[in-house]
PDB file of C-alpha atoms in Angstrom:
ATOM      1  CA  UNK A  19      18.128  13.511  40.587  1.00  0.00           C
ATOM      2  CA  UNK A  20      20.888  11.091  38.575  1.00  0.00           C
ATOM      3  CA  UNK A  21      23.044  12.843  36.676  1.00  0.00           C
ATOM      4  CA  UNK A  22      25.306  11.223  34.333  1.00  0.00           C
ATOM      5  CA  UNK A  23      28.940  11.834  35.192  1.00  0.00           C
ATOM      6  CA  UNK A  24      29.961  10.870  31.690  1.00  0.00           C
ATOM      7  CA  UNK A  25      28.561  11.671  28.770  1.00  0.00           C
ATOM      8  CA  UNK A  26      28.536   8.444  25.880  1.00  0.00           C
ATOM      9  CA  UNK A  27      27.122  10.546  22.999  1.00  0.00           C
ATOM     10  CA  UNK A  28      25.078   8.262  20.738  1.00  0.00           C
ATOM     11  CA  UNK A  29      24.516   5.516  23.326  1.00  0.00           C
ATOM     12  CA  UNK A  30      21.005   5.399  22.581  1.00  0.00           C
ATOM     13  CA  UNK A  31      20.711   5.392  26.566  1.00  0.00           C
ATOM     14  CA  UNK A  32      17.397   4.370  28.124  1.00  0.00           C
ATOM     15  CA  UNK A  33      13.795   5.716  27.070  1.00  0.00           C
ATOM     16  CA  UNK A  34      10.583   3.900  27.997  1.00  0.00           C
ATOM     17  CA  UNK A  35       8.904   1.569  25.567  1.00  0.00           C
ATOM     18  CA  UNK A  36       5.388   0.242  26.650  1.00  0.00           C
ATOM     19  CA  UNK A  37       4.640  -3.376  27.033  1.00  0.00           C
ATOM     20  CA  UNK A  38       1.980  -3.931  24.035  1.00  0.00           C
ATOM     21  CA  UNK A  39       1.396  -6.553  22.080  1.00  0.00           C
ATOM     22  CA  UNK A  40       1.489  -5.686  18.324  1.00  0.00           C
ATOM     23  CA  UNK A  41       0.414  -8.133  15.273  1.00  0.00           C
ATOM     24  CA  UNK A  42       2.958  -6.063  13.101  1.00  0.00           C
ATOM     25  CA  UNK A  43       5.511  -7.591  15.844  1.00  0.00           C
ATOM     26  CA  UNK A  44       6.229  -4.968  18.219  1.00  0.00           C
ATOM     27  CA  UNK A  45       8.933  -1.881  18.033  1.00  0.00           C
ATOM     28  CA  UNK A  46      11.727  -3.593  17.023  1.00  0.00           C
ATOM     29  CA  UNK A  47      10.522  -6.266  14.579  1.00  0.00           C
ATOM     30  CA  UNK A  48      12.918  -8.268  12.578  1.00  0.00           C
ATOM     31  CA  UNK A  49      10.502 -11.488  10.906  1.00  0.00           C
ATOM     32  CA  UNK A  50      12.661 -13.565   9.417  1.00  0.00           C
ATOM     33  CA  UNK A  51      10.733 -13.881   6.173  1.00  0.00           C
ATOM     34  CA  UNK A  52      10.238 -10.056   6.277  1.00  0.00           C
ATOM     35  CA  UNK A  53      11.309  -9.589   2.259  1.00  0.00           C
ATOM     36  CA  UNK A  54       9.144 -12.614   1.322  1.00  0.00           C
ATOM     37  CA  UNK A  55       5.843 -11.399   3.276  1.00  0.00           C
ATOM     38  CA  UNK A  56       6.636  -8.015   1.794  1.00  0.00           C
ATOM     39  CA  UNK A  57       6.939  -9.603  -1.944  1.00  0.00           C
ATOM     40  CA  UNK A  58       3.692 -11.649  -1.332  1.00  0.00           C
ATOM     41  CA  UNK A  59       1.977  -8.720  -0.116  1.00  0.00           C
ATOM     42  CA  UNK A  60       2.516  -6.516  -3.080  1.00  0.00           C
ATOM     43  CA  UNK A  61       1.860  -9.058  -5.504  1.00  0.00           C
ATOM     44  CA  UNK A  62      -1.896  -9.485  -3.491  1.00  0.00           C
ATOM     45  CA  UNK A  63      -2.227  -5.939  -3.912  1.00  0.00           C
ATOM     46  CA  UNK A  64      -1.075  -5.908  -7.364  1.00  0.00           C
ATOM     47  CA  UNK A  65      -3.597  -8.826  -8.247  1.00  0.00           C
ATOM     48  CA  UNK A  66      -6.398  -7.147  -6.737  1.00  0.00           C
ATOM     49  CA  UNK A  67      -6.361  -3.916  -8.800  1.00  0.00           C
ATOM     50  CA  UNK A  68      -5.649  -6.133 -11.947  1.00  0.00           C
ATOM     51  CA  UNK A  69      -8.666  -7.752 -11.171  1.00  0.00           C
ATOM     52  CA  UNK A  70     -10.642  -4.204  -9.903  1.00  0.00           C
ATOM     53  CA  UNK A  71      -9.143  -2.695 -13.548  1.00  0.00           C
ATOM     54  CA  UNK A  72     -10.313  -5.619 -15.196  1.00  0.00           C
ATOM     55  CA  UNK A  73     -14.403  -5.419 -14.078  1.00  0.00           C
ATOM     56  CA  UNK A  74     -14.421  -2.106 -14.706  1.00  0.00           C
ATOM     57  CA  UNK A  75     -13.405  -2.549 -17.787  1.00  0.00           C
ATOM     58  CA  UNK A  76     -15.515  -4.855 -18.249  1.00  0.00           C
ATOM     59  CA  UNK A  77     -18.412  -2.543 -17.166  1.00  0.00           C
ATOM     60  CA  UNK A  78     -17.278   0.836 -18.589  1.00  0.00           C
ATOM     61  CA  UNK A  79     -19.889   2.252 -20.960  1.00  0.00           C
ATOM     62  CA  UNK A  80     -20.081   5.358 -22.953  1.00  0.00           C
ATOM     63  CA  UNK A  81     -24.148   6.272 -24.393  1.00  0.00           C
ATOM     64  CA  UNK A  82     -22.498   9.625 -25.699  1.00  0.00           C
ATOM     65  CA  UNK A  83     -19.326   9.650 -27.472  1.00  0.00           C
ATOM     66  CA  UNK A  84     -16.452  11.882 -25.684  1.00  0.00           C
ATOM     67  CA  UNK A  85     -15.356  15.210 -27.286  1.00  0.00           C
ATOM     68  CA  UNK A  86     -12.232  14.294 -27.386  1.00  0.00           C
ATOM     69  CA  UNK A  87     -10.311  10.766 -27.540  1.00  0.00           C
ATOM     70  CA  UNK A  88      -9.620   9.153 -23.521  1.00  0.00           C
ATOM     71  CA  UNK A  89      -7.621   6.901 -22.579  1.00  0.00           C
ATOM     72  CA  UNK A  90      -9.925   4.285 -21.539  1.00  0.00           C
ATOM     73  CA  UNK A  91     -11.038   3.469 -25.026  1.00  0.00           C
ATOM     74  CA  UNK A  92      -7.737   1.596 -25.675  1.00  0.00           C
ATOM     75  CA  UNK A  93      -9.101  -1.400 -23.305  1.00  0.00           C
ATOM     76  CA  UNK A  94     -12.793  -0.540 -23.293  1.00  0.00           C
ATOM     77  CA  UNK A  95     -14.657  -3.493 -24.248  1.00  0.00           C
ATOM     78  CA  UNK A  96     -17.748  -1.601 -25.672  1.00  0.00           C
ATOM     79  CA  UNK A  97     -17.796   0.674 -28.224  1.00  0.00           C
ATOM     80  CA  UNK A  98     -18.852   4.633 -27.535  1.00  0.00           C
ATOM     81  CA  UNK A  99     -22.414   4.992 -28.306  1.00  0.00           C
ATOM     82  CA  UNK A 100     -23.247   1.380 -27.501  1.00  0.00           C
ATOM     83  CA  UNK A 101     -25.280   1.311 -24.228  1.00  0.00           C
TER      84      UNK A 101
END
């Protein structure tokens, strides 16, 4: 067995860390454009359910009209009770 003779508390010290290959950049990953991939990745996201929100808009239809007034009929392009 090694034993330590002296104790560093907080030295991290040594644990094992496979060798894999990662696309995300491994354990330790500092990209260089890290804040602008992360900016151009929310606004995707962001454009995408803009665009999902949009269509169903879009395709939202009521036959009946609701008991009670929703939400939805702020943006909904069709009026209740037209099918």
């Amino acid at each position: 067995h090694h034993h330590k003779t002296k104790s560093n508390m907080g030295d991290g010290g040594w644990f094992y860390v496979p060798k894999v290959w990662t696309p995300s950049g491994g354990w330790w990953n500092n990209p260089a454009n890290g804040p602008r991939n992360t900016r151009i990745g929310f606004l995707a996201v962001g454009i995408l359910a803009a665009s999902i929100f949009n269509v169903s808009r879009q395709l939202e239809k009521r036959p009946i009209k609701p008991f009670k007034p929703l939400l939805s009929e702020m943006w909904c392009t069709h009026k209740p009770g037209e099918y």
